[in-house]
Short mmCIF file of C-alpha atoms in Angstrom, two decimals:
data_model
loop_
_atom_site.label_atom_id
_atom_site.label_comp_id
_atom_site.label_asym_id
_atom_site.label_seq_id
_atom_site.Cartn_x
_atom_site.Cartn_y
_atom_site.Cartn_z
CA MET A 1 6.98 -33.62 -4.60
CA ALA A 2 3.16 -32.55 -3.89
CA GLU A 3 1.63 -31.97 -7.41
CA ILE A 4 1.46 -28.84 -9.03
CA TRP A 5 -1.50 -27.47 -11.51
CA LYS A 6 1.46 -26.02 -14.32
CA ASN A 7 -1.75 -24.23 -16.01
CA ARG A 8 -2.48 -22.25 -12.82
CA LEU A 9 1.20 -21.41 -12.67
CA ASP A 10 0.30 -20.25 -16.60
CA LYS A 11 -2.81 -18.04 -15.80
CA LEU A 12 -0.78 -16.58 -12.52
CA ARG A 13 1.29 -15.33 -15.41
CA GLU A 14 -0.87 -13.71 -17.37
CA VAL A 15 -2.66 -12.05 -15.02
CA VAL A 16 0.12 -10.47 -13.32
CA LEU A 17 0.35 -8.91 -17.64
CA ALA A 18 -2.77 -8.35 -17.41
CA ASP A 19 -2.99 -6.09 -14.63
CA ILE A 20 0.59 -4.64 -15.61
CA ALA A 21 -1.20 -3.43 -18.96
CA ARG A 22 -4.24 -2.31 -17.24
CA GLY A 23 -1.78 -0.05 -15.15
CA ASP A 24 -1.96 -1.26 -11.73
CA TYR A 25 1.75 -1.31 -11.54
CA PHE A 26 4.93 -1.52 -12.78
CA GLY A 27 5.75 -5.43 -12.74
CA ALA A 28 6.69 -7.94 -9.92
CA VAL A 29 9.14 -10.39 -9.03
CA LEU A 30 7.44 -13.29 -7.68
CA THR A 31 8.74 -16.25 -5.85
CA VAL A 32 6.37 -18.84 -5.11
CA GLY A 33 8.09 -22.42 -3.71
CA ARG A 34 5.82 -25.53 -2.10
CA GLY A 35 8.18 -28.09 0.41
CA GLY A 36 10.96 -26.33 0.01
CA GLU A 37 11.33 -26.34 -3.88
CA VAL A 38 10.29 -23.20 -6.19
CA VAL A 39 7.93 -23.38 -8.21
CA PHE A 40 7.50 -20.23 -9.91
CA ALA A 41 9.92 -17.64 -9.94
CA GLU A 42 9.57 -14.86 -12.68
CA ALA A 43 10.54 -11.07 -13.13
CA ILE A 44 7.37 -9.83 -14.96
CA GLY A 45 7.13 -6.24 -16.40
CA ALA A 46 8.96 -3.24 -16.23
CA GLU A 47 10.49 -1.01 -13.01
CA ASP A 48 9.11 2.24 -14.60
CA GLY A 49 5.86 3.84 -15.65
CA ALA A 50 7.44 3.49 -19.36
CA GLY A 51 8.11 -0.04 -19.87
CA GLU A 52 11.68 1.27 -20.84
CA LYS A 53 13.42 -0.62 -18.13
CA PRO A 54 12.58 -4.56 -17.48
CA LEU A 55 12.64 -5.58 -14.36
CA HIS A 56 15.12 -9.03 -14.12
CA TYR A 57 14.47 -11.85 -11.13
CA ASP A 58 17.91 -10.60 -9.15
CA ASN A 59 16.19 -7.08 -8.77
CA VAL A 60 16.56 -5.35 -5.36
CA PHE A 61 13.33 -3.38 -3.74
CA SER A 62 12.73 -0.92 -0.86
CA ILE A 63 10.97 -3.08 0.66
CA PHE A 64 9.09 -0.57 2.96
CA SER A 65 7.41 -2.42 6.49
CA VAL A 66 8.45 -6.13 5.47
CA THR A 67 11.30 -4.52 7.76
CA LYS A 68 9.49 -4.84 10.08
CA ALA A 69 9.67 -8.50 9.95
CA PHE A 70 13.32 -8.48 10.51
CA THR A 71 13.18 -6.91 13.83
CA ASN A 72 9.86 -9.36 15.25
CA VAL A 73 11.99 -11.85 14.20
CA LEU A 74 15.26 -10.99 16.42
CA ILE A 75 13.13 -9.50 19.11
CA LEU A 76 11.59 -13.34 19.73
CA LYS A 77 15.34 -14.50 19.57
CA ALA A 78 16.33 -11.92 22.30
CA ILE A 79 12.76 -13.40 24.53
CA GLU A 80 14.61 -17.22 23.98
CA GLU A 81 17.87 -16.33 24.32
CA GLY A 82 16.59 -14.59 28.25
CA ARG A 83 17.45 -11.24 27.19
CA PHE A 84 13.52 -9.97 28.17
CA ALA A 85 10.45 -11.53 27.78
CA LEU A 86 6.79 -11.07 25.97
CA THR A 87 5.99 -10.21 29.04
CA THR A 88 8.67 -7.70 29.90
CA LYS A 89 7.48 -4.08 30.29
CA VAL A 90 9.38 -1.96 27.76
CA LYS A 91 10.42 0.39 30.70
CA ASP A 92 12.19 -1.96 32.03
CA VAL A 93 14.33 -1.95 29.04
CA LEU A 94 13.89 1.79 28.11
CA PRO A 95 13.79 3.69 30.99
CA GLU A 96 12.51 6.41 29.29
CA PHE A 97 8.98 5.54 27.98
CA THR A 98 7.54 6.52 30.59
CA GLY A 99 3.40 8.14 31.54
CA ALA A 100 0.51 6.33 32.02
CA PRO A 101 -0.91 4.76 30.06
CA ARG A 102 1.77 3.73 27.36
CA GLU A 103 4.37 2.69 30.38
CA ASP A 104 2.19 -0.44 31.04
CA ALA A 105 2.96 -1.81 27.31
CA THR A 106 5.27 -5.47 27.40
CA PHE A 107 7.03 -6.43 24.35
CA TYR A 108 3.69 -8.59 23.74
CA HIS A 109 2.01 -5.47 23.24
CA LEU A 110 4.57 -3.93 20.34
CA LEU A 111 4.56 -6.97 18.47
CA THR A 112 0.41 -7.71 18.08
CA HIS A 113 0.41 -3.52 17.92
CA THR A 114 -1.84 -3.25 20.96
CA ALA A 115 0.50 -1.14 22.65
CA GLY A 116 -1.93 1.88 22.73
CA MET A 117 -0.42 4.48 20.81
CA PRO A 118 -1.96 5.96 17.76
CA GLY A 119 -0.91 5.28 14.32
CA VAL A 120 1.82 7.91 13.38
CA TRP A 121 4.25 7.66 10.16
CA SER A 122 6.56 10.42 11.80
CA PRO A 123 7.41 10.84 15.76
CA LYS A 124 7.64 14.69 14.51
CA PRO A 125 6.45 16.64 11.11
CA GLY A 126 9.60 16.84 9.25
CA MET A 127 12.01 14.76 10.69
CA TYR A 128 14.71 12.63 9.33
CA LEU A 129 13.95 9.05 9.28
CA ASP A 130 17.05 7.81 8.95
CA ARG A 131 18.98 7.99 12.98
CA LEU A 132 17.64 4.92 14.95
CA GLN A 133 18.84 7.49 18.36
CA GLU A 134 16.72 9.96 16.67
CA LEU A 135 14.09 8.30 15.69
CA PHE A 136 13.76 6.70 19.77
CA GLU A 137 14.01 10.15 21.33
CA ALA A 138 11.32 11.50 19.58
CA SER A 139 9.02 8.47 19.82
CA ILE A 140 9.84 9.35 23.64
CA ALA A 141 9.18 12.53 23.10
CA HIS A 142 6.14 13.11 20.97
CA VAL A 143 4.19 9.96 20.81
CA ALA A 144 1.72 9.67 24.16
CA GLY A 145 -0.70 6.61 24.98
CA GLU A 146 -3.81 6.99 24.61
CA VAL A 147 -5.94 3.98 25.40
CA PRO A 148 -4.60 1.18 27.84
CA PRO A 149 -2.56 -1.78 26.39
CA GLY A 150 -4.01 -4.54 25.50
CA SER A 151 -7.75 -2.53 24.54
CA ARG A 152 -7.08 -1.61 20.96
CA CYS A 153 -5.52 -2.82 17.66
CA ASP A 154 -3.61 0.27 15.46
CA TYR A 155 -1.65 -0.73 13.40
CA SER A 156 1.95 1.16 14.14
CA PRO A 157 3.83 2.75 11.30
CA LEU A 158 6.65 3.33 13.08
CA VAL A 159 6.86 3.52 16.66
CA ASN A 160 7.02 -0.09 18.20
CA HIS A 161 10.11 -1.43 15.58
CA VAL A 162 11.83 2.17 16.67
CA LEU A 163 11.12 0.89 20.21
CA MET A 164 11.84 -2.73 19.10
CA GLY A 165 15.08 -2.11 17.01
CA THR A 166 16.42 0.26 20.35
CA ALA A 167 15.63 -3.06 23.03
CA LEU A 168 18.15 -4.70 20.90
CA VAL A 169 20.89 -2.53 20.14
CA ARG A 170 20.78 -1.47 24.60
CA THR A 171 20.26 -5.05 25.31
CA ASP A 172 22.96 -6.65 22.55
CA PRO A 173 26.01 -8.55 24.09
CA LYS A 174 28.14 -7.29 21.64
CA GLY A 175 27.47 -3.87 21.20
CA ARG A 176 26.58 -3.60 18.01
CA ASN A 177 25.11 -0.79 16.05
CA TYR A 178 21.38 -1.61 13.91
CA GLN A 179 22.55 -2.74 10.80
CA THR A 180 25.66 -4.67 12.21
CA LEU A 181 23.25 -6.71 14.54
CA LEU A 182 20.88 -7.22 11.12
CA HIS A 183 23.36 -8.47 9.48
CA GLU A 184 25.39 -10.35 11.19
CA ASP A 185 21.98 -12.09 13.26
CA LEU A 186 19.67 -12.45 10.32
CA PHE A 187 20.69 -11.81 6.93
CA ALA A 188 23.92 -13.41 6.85
CA PRO A 189 23.60 -16.73 8.92
CA MET A 190 20.29 -17.21 6.58
CA ARG A 191 22.17 -16.65 2.96
CA MET A 192 20.27 -13.37 2.68
CA ASP A 193 23.21 -11.88 0.10
CA SER A 194 21.12 -9.27 -1.26
CA THR A 195 19.78 -7.81 1.54
CA SER A 196 20.72 -4.74 3.39
CA MET A 197 19.59 -2.59 6.56
CA GLY A 198 19.39 0.29 4.06
CA LEU A 199 20.93 0.88 0.77
CA ARG A 200 24.28 -1.08 0.73
CA PRO A 201 26.37 0.40 -1.95
CA ASP A 202 27.09 -3.31 -3.77
CA LEU A 203 23.14 -3.38 -4.49
CA LYS A 204 22.22 0.49 -6.15
CA ASP A 205 22.87 -1.12 -10.18
CA ARG A 206 19.93 -3.25 -9.49
CA HIS A 207 17.99 -1.22 -7.28
CA VAL A 208 14.41 -0.09 -8.43
CA ARG A 209 14.41 3.35 -6.66
CA PRO A 210 10.52 3.39 -5.54
CA ASP A 211 7.88 5.84 -7.53
CA MET A 212 5.10 6.06 -4.52
CA ARG A 213 2.51 7.56 -7.65
CA GLY A 214 1.21 9.52 -5.19
CA THR A 215 -0.11 6.90 -2.86
CA VAL A 216 2.39 7.78 0.73
CA PRO A 217 1.61 11.00 1.69
CA ILE A 218 4.84 11.22 4.08
CA GLN A 219 8.27 11.55 3.67
CA HIS A 220 11.43 9.63 3.93
CA LEU A 221 13.62 12.03 4.99
CA SER A 222 17.61 11.21 4.78
CA ARG A 223 19.61 13.87 5.67
CA ASN A 224 22.57 12.65 3.69
CA LEU A 225 20.57 12.37 0.72
CA PRO A 226 17.94 15.01 -1.23
CA GLY A 227 14.65 13.73 -2.28
CA ASP A 228 11.30 13.35 -0.28
CA HIS A 229 11.72 9.72 -0.12
CA ALA A 230 15.55 9.20 -0.45
CA LEU A 231 16.03 7.32 3.15
CA PHE A 232 15.35 4.11 0.51
CA GLU A 233 18.61 5.38 -1.58
CA ASP A 234 21.15 5.76 1.45
CA PRO A 235 23.22 3.29 2.74
CA GLU A 236 23.93 5.24 5.51
CA VAL A 237 20.19 4.47 7.34
CA GLU A 238 19.32 2.94 10.64
CA ALA A 239 15.22 2.67 10.75
CA PRO A 240 13.98 -0.95 11.78
CA HIS A 241 10.66 -0.10 10.57
CA VAL A 242 11.24 0.58 7.14
CA GLY A 243 14.87 0.51 6.15
CA CYS A 244 15.38 -2.39 3.96
CA ALA A 245 16.42 -3.00 0.27
CA SER A 246 15.77 -7.04 -0.50
CA THR A 247 14.94 -9.58 -3.01
CA SER A 248 11.90 -11.41 -3.77
CA TYR A 249 14.16 -14.19 -3.58
CA ASP A 250 15.98 -13.64 -0.59
CA LEU A 251 12.30 -12.74 1.33
CA TYR A 252 11.47 -16.48 -0.19
CA ARG A 253 14.54 -17.44 1.71
CA PHE A 254 12.97 -15.70 4.93
CA ALA A 255 9.69 -17.42 4.43
CA GLU A 256 11.33 -20.74 3.56
CA MET A 257 13.14 -20.21 7.61
CA LEU A 258 9.49 -19.58 9.11
CA ARG A 259 8.29 -22.49 6.74
CA ARG A 260 10.12 -24.74 8.54
CA LYS A 261 9.84 -24.05 11.94
CA GLY A 262 12.88 -21.48 12.24
CA GLU A 263 15.63 -23.68 10.57
CA LEU A 264 16.94 -23.07 7.09
CA ASP A 265 20.05 -24.88 5.25
CA GLY A 266 21.58 -25.96 8.87
CA VAL A 267 21.26 -23.26 10.26
CA ARG A 268 18.49 -22.84 13.55
CA LEU A 269 17.39 -18.85 14.01
CA LEU A 270 13.78 -19.59 16.03
CA SER A 271 12.16 -22.28 18.13
CA PRO A 272 9.02 -24.14 16.74
CA ALA A 273 7.70 -23.38 19.51
CA THR A 274 8.28 -19.90 19.25
CA LEU A 275 6.61 -19.92 15.90
CA GLN A 276 3.60 -21.90 16.69
CA LEU A 277 2.91 -19.32 19.49
CA ALA A 278 3.96 -16.44 17.28
CA ARG A 279 1.12 -17.42 14.37
CA GLN A 280 -1.86 -17.96 16.16
CA VAL A 281 -4.45 -14.84 16.28
CA HIS A 282 -4.07 -12.81 19.36
CA THR A 283 -6.30 -9.78 18.96
CA GLY A 284 -9.05 -11.66 19.01
CA THR A 285 -12.06 -10.35 17.26
CA MET A 286 -10.42 -6.82 17.86
CA PRO A 287 -10.46 -4.96 14.01
CA ASN A 288 -7.11 -2.88 13.53
CA GLU A 289 -7.83 0.87 13.34
CA LEU A 290 -5.57 1.61 10.33
CA TYR A 291 -7.32 -1.03 8.17
CA LYS A 292 -10.84 -0.90 9.48
CA ARG A 293 -10.33 3.27 7.78
CA VAL A 294 -9.73 1.28 4.73
CA ALA A 295 -12.46 -1.11 4.61
CA GLU A 296 -14.80 1.56 5.53
CA ASN A 297 -13.73 3.51 2.57
CA ALA A 298 -13.61 0.79 0.25
CA GLY A 299 -17.37 -0.31 1.22
CA TRP A 300 -15.88 -3.28 2.21
CA GLU A 301 -16.65 -5.33 5.65
CA VAL A 302 -14.45 -4.46 8.44
CA PRO A 303 -11.98 -7.66 8.84
CA PRO A 304 -10.56 -8.05 12.09
CA ALA A 305 -6.94 -7.35 12.88
CA ASN A 306 -6.04 -11.05 13.33
CA GLN A 307 -2.69 -9.76 13.89
CA GLY A 308 -0.06 -12.74 15.59
CA ILE A 309 3.13 -12.15 17.19
CA GLY A 310 4.91 -10.08 14.96
CA PHE A 311 2.89 -11.65 12.11
CA GLN A 312 -0.32 -10.73 10.43
CA VAL A 313 -2.30 -14.16 10.51
CA ARG A 314 -4.50 -15.15 7.92
CA GLY A 315 -7.68 -16.23 10.86
CA THR A 316 -10.53 -17.93 9.28
CA GLY A 317 -13.73 -16.65 7.17
CA VAL A 318 -14.29 -14.81 4.49
CA PHE A 319 -13.37 -11.13 3.90
CA HIS A 320 -10.63 -9.23 2.26
CA HIS A 321 -7.41 -10.20 3.16
CA LEU A 322 -3.45 -9.61 1.32
CA PHE A 323 -2.88 -13.58 1.90
CA GLY A 324 -5.78 -14.49 -0.42
CA THR A 325 -9.34 -16.16 0.93
CA LEU A 326 -7.67 -20.57 0.31
CA ALA A 327 -5.05 -19.36 3.13
CA SER A 328 -5.65 -22.00 6.38
CA PRO A 329 -5.49 -20.31 9.53
CA GLU A 330 -2.09 -20.52 10.55
CA THR A 331 -1.19 -18.82 7.31
CA HIS A 332 1.68 -15.86 8.51
CA GLY A 333 3.29 -12.59 6.76
CA ASN A 334 4.20 -9.35 6.35
CA TYR A 335 3.74 -6.17 4.01
CA GLY A 336 5.12 -3.41 2.69
CA ALA A 337 2.92 -0.25 1.54
CA GLY A 338 1.26 -1.39 -1.46
CA SER A 339 4.43 -3.22 -2.96
CA THR A 340 5.80 -5.81 -1.08
CA MET A 341 4.30 -8.87 0.65
CA PHE A 342 5.59 -12.72 1.92
CA TRP A 343 4.05 -15.24 3.51
CA VAL A 344 3.87 -18.64 4.88
CA ASP A 345 1.20 -21.10 4.41
CA PRO A 346 2.31 -24.03 6.81
CA ALA A 347 -0.42 -26.32 6.16
CA ARG A 348 -0.33 -26.09 2.54
CA ASP A 349 4.05 -25.61 2.66
CA VAL A 350 3.55 -23.25 0.40
CA SER A 351 6.23 -20.24 0.85
CA PHE A 352 5.41 -16.66 -1.21
CA ALA A 353 7.53 -13.57 -2.09
CA LEU A 354 6.24 -10.55 -4.11
CA CYS A 355 8.16 -7.10 -5.36
CA SER A 356 6.75 -5.22 -7.18
CA ALA A 357 6.98 -1.55 -8.84
CA GLY A 358 4.89 0.74 -9.00
CA VAL A 359 3.06 1.31 -5.47
CA MET A 360 -0.53 0.86 -5.12
CA THR A 361 -3.43 2.64 -2.50
CA GLN A 362 -3.95 0.51 0.15
CA ALA A 363 -7.10 -1.17 -0.48
CA ALA A 364 -5.97 -1.82 -4.32
CA ASN A 365 -3.15 -3.16 -3.18
CA ILE A 366 -5.19 -5.64 -1.39
CA GLU A 367 -7.24 -6.89 -3.71
CA ARG A 368 -4.58 -7.51 -6.16
CA CYS A 369 -2.26 -9.39 -3.43
CA GLN A 370 -5.74 -11.25 -2.11
CA LYS A 371 -6.36 -12.68 -5.94
CA LEU A 372 -2.54 -13.53 -6.38
CA SER A 373 -2.27 -15.18 -3.50
CA ASP A 374 -5.56 -17.56 -4.34
CA LEU A 375 -4.23 -18.01 -7.67
CA ALA A 376 -1.02 -19.70 -6.30
CA LEU A 377 -2.82 -21.51 -3.97
CA SER A 378 -5.02 -22.82 -6.26
CA ALA A 379 -2.27 -24.49 -7.91
CA MET A 380 -1.27 -26.58 -5.58
CA ILE A 381 -2.82 -29.79 -5.99
#
């Protein structure tokens, strides 16, 4: 095994504890591995602001937009299986998706956040976000294209993945619903035993209820339970953009599959060729419109979007980035609203999976994740 700088990993723990003491967040569960061997796996801090409920390594978290990574990988799998192509227009699979200019968008545009639609958090105000068909119908009816596909990178919090989730269901040869499809095609074969779409009942006792701390200005309503963010506690959810729950270890296993070029424990999900293409930057010098605003408000240099096909990619240059300033250019991964992130650095053979309690604002979370990522990478000798 490659050499590990143990003192630097000890420093990683110290920095997390200092963050918690400062009130940046409540606690974190972090898993770091190199070359397939776990070198750091700890639960630090608590799941609540009062510090009365210590985190445990097997705690289950609502992972917000990391859910998108699972949808993306199943789309790449469907493409490999010949169900449609990166170049297939979305309207050819979903005929309801009409109207210029959005009707020219392909699955490549959806996966790279360049479909030309605005980045909306809900297709219409006040709706339930727990049913895929309703999300699809509302997206078709209420979210129009603004610019030609391919001309702008605008992070899609919801619509792109509702479209892709619907495409997976419609083209599934077994006729399964989205929750079943996710479990049978991804979670079960990858042995992600504590991951589910919707909060599976057997995971409830380990679940860390998300504390938004006023950082997320929208509601996540579910028809089955009361509360502004009840979606994250409801087992009956099909939300391909935000609806999954998981653990740091399961996210690490997902990252390991990517690090191993699409295979884990003898089960192959994707081909190396697909992942080689996916972890390249596909958005040129375009900024991501959402994070352009975050950077401008924080007084930072506006970074390039660096979108891969279904993944954010580190790329080159020194600027604020969730994956750190030390990550190699093809480092790729996904993140979830101020709390959750995984990445894979293929050059350094490193996988990283973070779940944290106490949702942070976007800029503060970027700074936190950059710091922790760089600490982990600096420990790899």
